XYZ file of C-alpha atoms in Angstrom:
735
model
C 0.000 0.000 0.000
C 2.886 2.397 0.586
C 3.476 2.585 -3.148
C -0.047 3.964 -3.505
C 0.583 6.406 -0.677
C 3.766 7.711 -2.249
C 2.256 7.884 -5.719
C -0.762 9.682 -4.327
C 1.334 12.286 -2.590
C 3.579 12.759 -5.593
C 0.634 13.128 -7.955
C -1.482 15.459 -5.891
C 0.046 16.716 -2.687
C -1.766 20.015 -2.845
C -1.866 19.526 -6.631
C 1.723 20.709 -6.958
C 4.829 19.265 -8.665
C 7.620 17.675 -6.639
C 11.117 19.124 -6.614
C 13.300 17.166 -9.019
C 16.619 17.345 -7.143
C 17.148 17.024 -3.407
C 19.971 17.434 -0.932
C 22.288 14.514 -0.285
C 20.768 14.186 3.188
C 17.295 13.870 1.683
C 18.432 11.288 -0.862
C 19.907 9.123 1.875
C 16.849 9.539 4.045
C 14.795 8.236 1.122
C 17.107 5.221 0.945
C 16.579 4.491 4.629
C 12.799 4.632 4.182
C 13.008 2.269 1.220
C 15.199 -0.085 3.262
C 12.621 -0.045 6.059
C 9.968 -1.112 3.559
C 12.192 -4.052 2.604
C 12.990 -5.063 6.180
C 11.014 -6.781 8.911
C 8.269 -4.508 10.259
C 9.713 -3.215 13.519
C 8.510 0.320 14.369
C 10.835 0.632 17.356
C 13.908 -0.548 15.497
C 13.222 1.714 12.548
C 12.484 4.773 14.685
C 15.966 4.167 16.104
C 17.448 3.713 12.620
C 15.923 6.992 11.484
C 17.185 8.743 14.608
C 20.734 7.389 14.439
C 21.009 8.205 10.739
C 19.738 11.730 11.388
C 22.309 12.157 14.183
C 25.040 11.168 11.735
C 23.834 13.692 9.158
C 23.416 16.520 11.656
C 26.717 15.961 13.471
C 28.694 15.811 10.224
C 27.034 19.003 9.037
C 27.520 20.844 12.354
C 31.193 19.871 12.708
C 32.210 20.700 9.139
C 30.098 23.843 8.779
C 31.032 24.966 12.307
C 27.482 26.273 12.556
C 25.815 24.497 15.471
C 26.859 22.112 18.207
C 27.159 18.368 17.493
C 24.855 16.131 19.520
C 26.877 12.907 19.611
C 30.501 13.463 18.627
C 32.679 14.209 21.640
C 29.790 13.918 24.073
C 28.405 11.349 26.526
C 25.108 9.799 25.452
C 23.694 7.474 28.082
C 26.813 5.814 29.458
C 28.659 5.925 26.143
C 31.490 8.417 25.683
C 31.885 9.296 22.026
C 35.570 9.740 21.362
C 36.144 12.543 18.889
C 39.559 14.075 18.224
C 38.020 17.135 16.644
C 37.815 18.362 13.077
C 40.864 20.450 12.287
C 40.743 20.413 8.487
C 40.409 23.971 7.250
C 38.092 24.188 4.277
C 37.144 27.115 2.134
C 33.466 27.987 2.349
C 32.754 26.588 -1.117
C 34.461 23.312 -0.148
C 32.335 22.604 2.900
C 29.112 21.386 1.331
C 30.795 18.942 -1.086
C 32.818 17.594 1.854
C 29.629 17.237 3.954
C 27.798 15.518 1.092
C 30.582 12.965 0.675
C 30.999 12.348 4.407
C 27.247 11.857 4.867
C 27.154 9.448 1.946
C 29.935 7.228 3.263
C 28.546 7.381 6.793
C 24.987 6.406 5.909
C 26.229 3.783 3.461
C 28.254 2.266 6.313
C 25.369 2.412 8.792
C 22.881 0.875 6.370
C 25.319 -1.850 5.365
C 25.522 -2.799 9.035
C 21.906 -2.355 10.125
C 20.205 -3.998 7.120
C 22.637 -6.826 6.366
C 20.197 -9.496 7.571
C 17.041 -7.942 6.122
C 14.817 -10.165 3.950
C 15.199 -7.531 1.237
C 18.946 -7.089 1.686
C 19.717 -7.685 -1.997
C 17.395 -4.871 -3.073
C 18.573 -2.588 -0.267
C 22.249 -2.984 -1.105
C 21.557 -2.661 -4.806
C 19.797 0.640 -4.132
C 22.539 2.137 -1.973
C 25.278 0.963 -4.351
C 23.408 2.711 -7.160
C 23.059 5.925 -5.187
C 26.763 5.954 -4.355
C 27.526 5.519 -8.049
C 25.072 8.262 -9.030
C 26.738 10.619 -6.543
C 30.173 9.740 -7.912
C 31.500 7.925 -4.826
C 33.306 4.601 -4.665
C 31.473 2.345 -2.164
C 34.513 0.055 -1.895
C 36.653 2.647 -0.134
C 37.030 1.116 3.329
C 39.331 3.611 5.027
C 38.271 4.924 8.418
C 41.701 5.969 9.682
C 40.467 9.331 10.870
C 41.989 11.796 11.783
C 45.241 10.592 10.165
C 43.225 10.301 6.974
C 41.308 13.561 6.810
C 39.287 12.722 3.712
C 35.505 13.038 3.697
C 35.170 9.277 3.233
C 37.335 8.543 6.271
C 35.482 11.074 8.408
C 32.100 9.699 7.367
C 33.125 6.112 8.086
C 34.480 7.202 11.476
C 31.192 8.832 12.493
C 29.197 5.791 11.337
C 31.414 3.407 13.263
C 31.028 5.464 16.424
C 27.221 5.289 16.094
C 27.370 1.570 15.354
C 29.447 0.880 18.485
C 27.107 3.072 20.523
C 24.128 1.115 19.173
C 25.575 -2.191 20.315
C 25.299 -1.114 23.962
C 22.332 1.317 24.062
C 19.823 -1.194 25.473
C 18.190 -2.150 22.168
C 19.644 -5.682 22.177
C 20.847 -5.121 18.603
C 23.776 -7.465 19.227
C 21.191 -10.207 19.881
C 19.068 -9.300 16.838
C 16.769 -7.236 19.081
C 15.516 -10.355 20.897
C 13.646 -9.956 24.173
C 15.840 -10.516 27.221
C 13.229 -11.525 29.793
C 9.627 -10.702 28.826
C 7.246 -13.685 28.723
C 3.535 -13.507 27.744
C 0.890 -14.286 30.371
C -1.461 -15.996 27.914
C -1.232 -18.960 25.588
C -1.623 -18.052 21.908
C -5.039 -17.420 20.357
C -5.585 -19.529 17.244
C -7.030 -16.798 15.068
C -8.762 -19.118 12.598
C -10.826 -20.677 15.420
C -13.754 -19.163 17.271
C -13.740 -18.371 20.965
C -11.143 -17.450 23.572
C -12.865 -18.337 26.832
C -9.849 -20.110 28.314
C -7.686 -16.982 28.192
C -5.623 -16.901 31.379
C -5.684 -13.133 31.985
C -8.064 -10.953 29.935
C -6.123 -7.830 30.880
C -2.866 -9.026 29.360
C -1.523 -9.249 25.835
C -1.996 -12.536 24.026
C 0.156 -13.895 21.186
C -1.643 -14.891 17.983
C -1.085 -18.198 16.194
C -1.276 -18.282 12.378
C -1.113 -20.960 9.747
C 0.614 -18.281 7.679
C 1.644 -14.927 9.127
C 2.495 -12.024 6.822
C 4.167 -9.286 8.813
C 3.643 -5.570 8.315
C 6.308 -5.459 5.622
C 4.820 -8.326 3.605
C 7.267 -10.996 4.772
C 5.660 -14.481 4.774
C 6.288 -16.649 7.835
C 4.418 -20.012 7.753
C 3.100 -21.516 10.982
C 4.188 -18.570 13.048
C 3.448 -17.226 16.539
C 5.044 -13.767 16.475
C 6.793 -12.673 19.663
C 5.987 -9.425 21.448
C 8.058 -6.776 19.670
C 10.322 -4.704 21.952
C 8.618 -5.029 25.372
C 11.872 -3.880 27.021
C 12.403 -0.895 24.689
C 12.072 1.531 27.590
C 15.628 0.480 28.479
C 16.961 2.045 25.246
C 18.915 5.312 25.531
C 16.492 8.083 24.481
C 16.979 11.537 22.968
C 15.170 14.214 24.982
C 13.481 12.032 27.598
C 14.974 12.734 31.015
C 15.357 11.068 34.388
C 12.454 13.213 35.594
C 10.265 11.409 33.045
C 11.370 7.943 34.205
C 9.834 5.340 36.498
C 11.564 1.958 36.852
C 9.260 -0.945 37.674
C 10.465 -4.361 38.817
C 8.355 -7.451 38.186
C 8.029 -10.624 40.246
C 11.062 -12.136 38.477
C 13.166 -9.108 39.489
C 13.320 -7.831 35.901
C 13.272 -4.079 35.354
C 10.988 -2.182 32.995
C 11.911 1.433 32.332
C 8.841 3.570 31.692
C 9.138 7.176 30.512
C 6.131 9.499 30.909
C 4.150 6.837 32.748
C 0.403 7.402 32.171
C -0.563 5.006 34.960
C -2.508 1.793 34.418
C -5.375 1.432 31.940
C -8.803 0.239 33.139
C -8.749 -3.439 34.072
C -11.438 -6.105 34.141
C -11.539 -7.341 37.741
C -12.633 -10.817 38.783
C -16.142 -9.791 39.867
C -16.395 -7.115 37.155
C -18.417 -4.809 39.388
C -16.104 -1.806 39.780
C -15.801 1.341 37.672
C -12.577 0.141 36.066
C -14.350 -2.944 34.734
C -17.169 -0.765 33.418
C -14.637 1.465 31.631
C -12.873 -1.612 30.270
C -16.084 -3.022 28.788
C -17.152 0.363 27.411
C -13.838 0.916 25.595
C -13.725 -2.478 23.902
C -17.436 -2.475 23.098
C -16.913 0.861 21.308
C -14.451 -0.907 19.013
C -17.151 -3.494 18.321
C -19.807 -0.862 17.606
C -17.512 1.111 15.299
C -16.946 -2.116 13.363
C -20.590 -1.806 12.289
C -19.750 1.399 10.391
C -17.688 -0.296 7.659
C -20.453 -0.986 5.129
C -20.306 1.491 2.213
C -23.914 0.679 1.285
C -25.421 1.767 4.631
C -26.364 5.192 3.230
C -24.518 7.245 5.875
C -22.703 10.179 4.264
C -20.156 12.446 5.934
C -18.469 15.682 4.958
C -14.816 14.703 5.378
C -13.375 18.079 4.359
C -11.617 20.348 6.884
C -14.860 22.303 7.063
C -16.218 19.492 9.248
C -13.295 17.311 10.349
C -10.341 18.656 12.292
C -9.772 21.392 14.871
C -10.448 18.984 17.731
C -10.933 20.755 21.078
C -9.220 19.739 24.287
C -8.476 16.084 24.879
C -10.265 14.496 27.845
C -8.206 14.572 31.037
C -9.619 11.318 32.390
C -11.860 8.427 31.403
C -14.983 10.278 32.543
C -14.692 12.487 29.465
C -14.213 9.690 26.946
C -17.901 9.110 26.249
C -18.266 12.765 25.241
C -15.119 12.752 23.116
C -15.921 9.600 21.105
C -19.317 9.246 19.463
C -20.276 5.659 20.289
C -23.101 5.268 17.782
C -22.148 7.663 14.979
C -18.367 7.416 15.100
C -15.720 10.112 15.097
C -14.649 12.806 17.523
C -15.871 16.313 18.511
C -14.227 18.038 15.534
C -15.165 21.693 15.197
C -13.877 21.994 11.645
C -12.369 25.146 10.194
C -14.289 28.174 8.915
C -11.893 28.877 6.078
C -8.580 28.037 4.502
C -6.186 30.564 6.106
C -4.088 30.839 2.954
C -6.839 31.347 0.389
C -9.291 33.030 2.750
C -12.014 30.832 1.260
C -14.175 28.207 2.995
C -13.090 24.604 2.572
C -15.211 22.891 -0.057
C -17.424 20.143 1.426
C -16.691 16.567 0.380
C -19.586 14.177 1.032
C -18.604 10.501 0.959
C -19.877 7.301 2.588
C -18.728 7.187 6.203
C -17.604 3.595 5.642
C -15.289 4.647 2.835
C -13.730 7.288 5.075
C -13.299 4.822 7.942
C -11.878 2.044 5.776
C -9.511 4.371 3.936
C -8.268 5.791 7.239
C -7.693 2.298 8.612
C -5.601 1.277 5.619
C -3.853 4.589 4.933
C -2.368 4.780 8.420
C -1.810 1.023 8.822
C 1.678 -0.298 9.539
C 1.782 -2.408 6.400
C 2.208 -4.516 4.398
C 5.081 -2.833 2.570
C 5.073 0.097 4.980
C 7.811 2.341 6.262
C 6.034 2.038 9.682
C 4.548 5.076 11.482
C 7.809 6.944 12.165
C 8.831 6.524 8.540
C 5.356 7.549 7.395
C 5.802 10.920 9.081
C 9.201 11.354 7.418
C 7.423 10.780 4.111
C 4.896 13.481 5.011
C 7.742 15.820 5.986
C 9.365 15.258 2.589
C 6.191 16.202 0.776
C 5.695 19.286 2.937
C 9.211 20.470 2.102
C 8.607 19.832 -1.605
C 5.612 22.129 -1.785
C 6.280 25.357 -3.752
C 4.771 27.493 -0.982
C 7.048 25.991 1.648
C 9.819 28.257 2.917
C 12.909 26.851 4.637
C 12.691 29.357 7.462
C 13.330 27.673 10.771
C 10.173 28.069 12.851
C 8.800 30.095 9.970
C 10.903 33.196 10.584
C 14.272 34.672 9.735
C 16.278 34.054 6.608
C 15.702 30.968 4.487
C 18.193 28.181 5.131
C 19.834 26.308 2.319
C 18.305 22.920 1.576
C 21.026 20.806 3.189
C 21.014 22.771 6.438
C 17.237 22.671 6.714
C 17.100 18.959 5.920
C 19.690 17.872 8.477
C 18.025 19.965 11.182
C 14.551 18.759 10.272
C 15.561 15.080 10.147
C 17.447 15.373 13.435
C 14.461 16.969 15.176
C 11.819 14.618 13.807
C 14.107 11.612 14.247
C 14.630 12.448 17.904
C 10.892 12.752 18.473
C 10.115 9.459 16.717
C 12.814 7.649 18.700
C 11.540 9.025 22.020
C 7.979 8.086 21.067
C 9.149 4.505 20.569
C 11.134 4.421 23.825
C 8.237 5.821 25.853
C 5.386 3.938 24.180
C 7.027 0.523 24.086
C 8.261 0.899 27.658
C 4.631 1.434 28.624
C 3.510 -1.448 26.421
C 6.017 -3.814 27.980
C 5.186 -2.985 31.579
C 1.383 -2.775 31.369
C 1.198 -5.604 28.783
C -2.373 -4.647 27.841
C -4.741 -6.796 25.806
C -5.740 -6.208 22.164
C -9.388 -6.050 20.969
C -9.278 -9.284 18.951
C -8.337 -11.238 22.073
C -10.635 -9.631 24.602
C -13.731 -9.221 22.409
C -13.625 -12.917 21.587
C -12.948 -13.670 25.262
C -15.887 -11.622 26.542
C -18.170 -13.015 23.837
C -17.210 -16.553 24.908
C -18.195 -15.711 28.479
C -21.639 -14.322 27.600
C -23.207 -10.966 28.419
C -22.642 -8.679 31.414
C -25.848 -6.597 31.339
C -28.808 -8.764 32.413
C -28.087 -10.729 35.600
C -31.347 -12.703 35.261
C -30.309 -14.479 32.069
C -28.461 -17.790 32.044
C -25.701 -16.392 29.828
C -24.806 -13.659 32.329
C -21.152 -13.351 33.237
C -19.392 -10.275 34.677
C -16.687 -10.805 32.052
C -19.202 -10.896 29.216
C -19.894 -8.258 26.589
C -22.368 -5.521 27.497
C -25.675 -5.756 25.628
C -26.114 -2.809 23.248
C -29.420 -3.246 21.350
C -28.849 -3.209 17.620
C -25.152 -3.903 18.007
C -24.488 -6.590 20.647
C -27.303 -8.977 21.517
C -28.092 -12.505 22.688
C -29.065 -15.051 20.023
C -32.636 -16.177 20.713
C -34.850 -18.919 19.249
C -35.702 -18.138 15.645
C -32.624 -15.978 15.099
C -30.969 -16.524 11.705
C -27.778 -17.358 13.627
C -29.387 -19.961 15.904
C -27.716 -22.829 13.996
C -29.138 -25.986 12.446
C -29.623 -27.558 15.882
C -30.064 -24.317 17.817
C -26.510 -24.752 19.110
C -25.945 -21.004 19.055
C -28.989 -19.996 21.103
C -27.774 -18.101 24.148
C -24.522 -17.110 22.517
C -23.655 -13.484 21.757
C -23.995 -11.958 18.324
C -22.573 -8.718 17.054
C -23.426 -6.431 14.158
C -19.976 -5.861 12.695
C -17.680 -6.097 9.695
C -18.151 -9.698 8.595
C -14.486 -10.497 8.098
C -12.237 -12.375 5.675
C -14.571 -15.365 5.275
C -16.723 -13.095 3.113
C -13.849 -12.051 0.848
C -12.674 -14.420 -1.863
C -10.989 -11.800 -4.021
C -10.026 -8.536 -2.233
C -9.863 -6.769 -5.584
C -13.618 -7.083 -6.136
C -15.259 -8.355 -2.910
C -16.549 -6.312 0.039
C -17.286 -8.164 3.274
C -19.882 -5.651 4.387
C -21.562 -5.541 7.786
C -23.976 -8.022 9.279
C -24.785 -10.061 12.369
C -21.962 -12.457 13.217
C -21.099 -14.748 16.112
C -19.210 -12.393 18.399
C -16.688 -15.015 19.510
C -15.434 -15.086 15.899
C -15.074 -11.298 15.472
C -12.304 -9.983 13.201
C -10.672 -6.556 13.185
C -10.691 -4.740 9.839
C -7.335 -6.242 8.860
C -5.904 -9.010 6.715
C -6.467 -12.519 8.134
C -2.727 -13.132 7.839
C -1.987 -10.184 10.133
C -5.046 -9.433 12.358
C -3.259 -7.351 15.017
C 0.263 -6.021 15.667
C 2.514 -8.355 17.682
C 2.755 -6.224 20.805
C 0.506 -4.913 23.554
C -2.064 -2.210 22.908
C -1.651 0.305 25.729
C -0.624 2.909 24.772
C -1.159 3.443 21.042
C 2.084 3.836 19.126
C 0.231 5.449 16.225
C -1.283 8.068 18.530
C 2.050 8.884 20.165
C 4.173 8.866 17.004
C 1.655 10.955 15.090
C 0.985 13.580 17.735
C 4.701 13.949 18.452
C 5.359 14.406 14.732
C 2.503 16.901 14.413
C 3.925 19.000 17.243
C 7.397 18.893 15.689
C 6.157 19.915 12.235
C 4.073 22.711 13.743
C 7.010 24.120 15.714
C 9.579 23.506 12.987
C 7.592 25.278 10.272
C 6.134 27.942 12.570
C 2.701 27.098 11.199
C 0.121 24.563 12.312
C -1.328 24.394 8.773
C -0.064 22.385 5.839
C 1.423 24.515 3.030
C -1.415 26.063 1.085
C -3.746 25.481 4.035
C -4.531 21.849 3.203
C -2.766 18.539 2.678
C -4.477 16.196 0.238
C -4.263 12.487 -0.440
C -6.460 11.350 -3.352
C -7.681 7.851 -4.136
C -9.689 6.469 -7.006
C -12.833 4.404 -6.727
C -12.024 0.722 -6.092
C -8.315 1.420 -6.511
C -6.905 2.008 -3.025
C -8.086 -0.496 -0.429
C -6.148 -3.729 -0.014
C -8.150 -5.649 2.597
C -11.229 -5.531 0.340
C -12.491 -3.567 -2.645
C -12.910 0.170 -2.300
C -13.440 2.961 -1.766
C -16.817 2.931 -3.443
C -16.336 6.515 -4.726
C -13.466 8.808 -5.685
C -12.376 10.658 -2.559
C -9.577 12.534 -0.825
C -8.193 12.557 2.674
C -7.733 16.206 3.553
C -5.982 17.727 6.541
C -5.876 21.416 7.371
C -3.239 21.028 10.086
C -0.629 18.522 11.130
C -2.604 17.880 14.309
C -5.703 17.129 12.219
C -3.747 14.464 10.353
C -2.557 13.076 13.673
C -6.089 12.941 15.076
C -7.274 11.025 12.008
C -4.419 8.574 12.560
C -5.694 7.851 16.059
C -9.273 7.248 14.917
C -8.030 4.950 12.159
C -6.818 2.453 14.740
C -10.241 2.210 16.363
C -12.059 1.657 13.062
C -9.342 -0.840 12.189
C -10.097 -2.836 15.349
C -6.590 -2.363 16.716
C -7.069 -0.020 19.694
C -9.831 0.983 22.128
C -10.071 4.608 23.340
C -8.066 3.869 26.500
C -5.029 3.170 24.303
C -5.522 6.309 22.229
C -5.856 9.370 24.452
C -2.823 8.706 26.706
C -0.789 8.120 23.554
C -1.815 11.498 22.144
C -1.071 13.308 25.412
C 2.357 11.715 25.738
C 3.026 12.500 22.079
C 2.384 16.196 22.696
C 4.999 16.254 25.456
C 7.499 14.217 23.462
C 7.172 16.340 20.333
C 7.660 19.602 22.201
C 10.519 18.264 24.331
C 12.307 16.802 21.312
C 11.934 20.036 19.371
C 13.285 22.095 22.252
C 16.256 19.786 22.741
C 17.123 19.716 19.044
C 16.662 23.453 18.769
C 19.071 24.013 21.654
C 21.851 22.716 19.404
C 20.914 25.140 16.634
C 20.271 28.480 18.298
C 19.118 30.323 21.379
C 16.651 33.202 21.437
C 17.754 36.346 23.254
C 14.599 37.711 24.797
C 16.344 40.956 25.743
C 15.971 42.076 22.129
C 12.193 42.262 22.505
C 10.622 45.662 22.644
C 9.390 46.036 26.217
C 5.847 47.184 25.481
C 2.976 46.002 27.662
C 0.531 43.885 25.753
C -2.444 45.380 27.591
C -2.075 48.570 25.570
C -3.327 46.826 22.443
C -4.712 43.422 23.473
C -6.698 41.523 26.015
C -5.226 38.073 26.729
C -7.212 35.506 28.695
C -7.390 33.354 30.693
C -4.206 34.113 32.589
C -3.302 32.021 34.550
C -4.336 29.230 32.212
C -4.329 25.438 32.390
C -2.356 23.265 29.970
C -5.633 21.896 28.586
C -6.897 25.240 27.258
C -6.339 27.628 24.374
C -5.123 31.143 25.112
C -7.438 33.763 23.596
C -5.946 36.979 22.193
C -8.480 39.753 21.613
C -7.277 42.852 19.785
C -8.053 46.390 20.962
C -6.173 48.416 18.329
C -7.590 47.861 14.872
C -4.604 49.461 13.175
C -2.091 47.062 14.689
C -1.851 44.008 12.428
C -0.342 41.006 14.163
C 1.527 38.619 11.895
C 2.944 36.176 14.458
C 2.360 34.953 17.993
C 5.232 33.275 19.828
C 5.567 31.708 23.266
C 8.891 31.247 25.074
C 9.681 29.255 28.195
C 11.889 30.503 31.052
C 15.004 29.252 29.228
C 14.097 31.525 26.290
C 13.238 28.524 24.120
C 10.423 29.088 21.667
C 7.735 26.462 22.383
C 4.899 27.838 20.270
C 4.962 29.868 17.086
C 1.952 30.507 14.881
C 1.089 32.939 12.149
C -1.951 35.038 12.904
C -4.621 34.844 10.234
C -8.119 36.298 9.924
C -10.366 34.615 12.448
C -7.523 32.957 14.385
C -7.148 34.562 17.791
C -5.995 31.736 20.027
C -2.878 29.788 20.893
C -2.907 26.089 21.785
C -1.391 25.577 25.252
C -2.020 21.845 25.406
C 0.911 19.729 26.529
C 2.961 22.555 28.053
C 4.215 21.992 31.619
C 3.242 24.387 34.440
C 5.348 27.518 34.777
C 5.870 31.043 33.488
C 6.089 31.832 29.778
C 6.645 34.939 27.707
C 3.944 35.682 25.114
C 5.375 37.695 22.230
C 3.292 39.331 19.489
C 4.942 40.724 16.365
C 3.161 43.244 14.172
C 3.403 43.885 10.463
C 4.793 47.343 11.265
C 7.456 45.575 13.415
C 5.949 46.741 16.703
C 6.184 44.026 19.307
C 4.198 43.275 22.445
C 4.860 40.819 25.236
C 3.347 39.578 28.466
C 4.067 36.892 31.035
C 1.629 33.965 30.863
C 1.332 31.528 33.765
C 0.303 27.908 33.222
C -0.936 26.416 36.494
């Protein structure tokens, strides 16, 4: 499917042509993404690959250009001391970029040759990188790394790569053992996915392996008779980027094994033995919502939605606790409390409505944001989006949207370093949480609860506190005369569900649509391929939600604009020429995002419609992603520049504006109401007490607020810049 994604972006990302030639850093980043598509599907491993490669690119650029501080070279990262003798070669200004290009090429070639040597697609990967080296005019067979005695670009690049490789062999990722788990063991025996039922599950709160006759992983690799292991349950032990000791909790299990958890959200709701407490109620509600949303995947049901930014996007505050979930997620209609946008801020025109079947929107979301097959995984997906953003003709390479434009190489290495750091931290945090809390996936627990019965009517013989809640029209008991009663009424008393009917109703995915109907609930399928069904790791918290929100925050801060270039990002798909799990969509349509956060929010919903995550996995992932994105941006930015707040014009903001509320909570938006009509604001910026810019947005007609979500408590400086260069500032307190 990724080929369709890339083709779609290239053909019509904002209906603009793609730049023909890119920086050397960009070309190598493209090679890494293509290698990921040809490797085993391991989101954690590839977030780390993208981060380490971006560190190589940035450090080479910063050392040779002498314009920024290196992150790795000559510093201590975790417990590893990077030995670096310094870079004493004096180069003329016009010699620096060619030297950087060559050093980056040899360094990334070396890293990829090491990291992807055992990939199932190694032949294609090495063929690709050999070809790129040849196209760039470099000899891949140069093996020298005798730096600094050999001061050539090739030797320097090899030296940097080898330092990163040695660091990676001791950073906690277990790379030296092919990333195998050191001590995690699942609590449950495998679920045989081709069989109904799961009533003998040992612990319904814990992750369960899945057993396949044939398993096709997220990158399309076929593994017959497989029971995939939990991927990276100990990944919290990996050395992060911007995550700090203040973010860390170390848990020790009964076997005295440690699980490092950064940004611990606390436990999800659990199903207790008697099932009578509020946590059990929340547990049942979350997983039953997944079941109900499965009923929305029939394109013939007649439900039409406007999926343009006029109706979808601009989501208000995220719920702070589970009590707000039922207002945030629409149980029976689907979706979230999107406010939509009044107009495109670039064109000044309203977004044009786009009415399509809700089921097409839901199915397209589920497949567009899926991990595979043939995917670059979520962190790579956001690098792909970044590439397309930077290719847009309206995009300016102004860091945080202000100042002079940077040259392409400088912008690329900074952008990759920043996004790479955020994606790596998202993996370290999320998979540390996944490993410790070890939370169950919908396919396991929905079948388990259905096997137990129903938990609503205590007077019925099929009552069980671990059963599914009865939701008339969606989850019901099979009674005499029901079409599902069976030839000998063997199904009477069992639970049925109105849901996507699953792979048994698809002979040819190119032409067949499973549709929605009443099925035996203990045989429920997520909207996935039967050879994949669910990712091989725990659900809580959602990696997609964390990766995507972290990336959205980074792109917003990095570009200085929450909106996509041109005010909208577009992904088109043709009727019956996009979906892979079954035929569809039933009409021509486009995914459209006004802002990066809108795209992220659609990612999160896609996992619910896809049957992969309940709401309790989603919201904590988004909240953690906000923190990670902002923290990663601030850390990366500290290597590039510092803002001197003493240069601000000391003019009280009250003279021209009313700003409220102040103090404000980190769950609100700051409203800025203008008093002077003649003062035209062009930018609003927010700085923390270290003078680091944490928010930066262009002011447009109708936009008079600043998103404060995810910022820690403390004092901040609000800075408004006018078109006439007047500036206003005020201290804002987040409590």
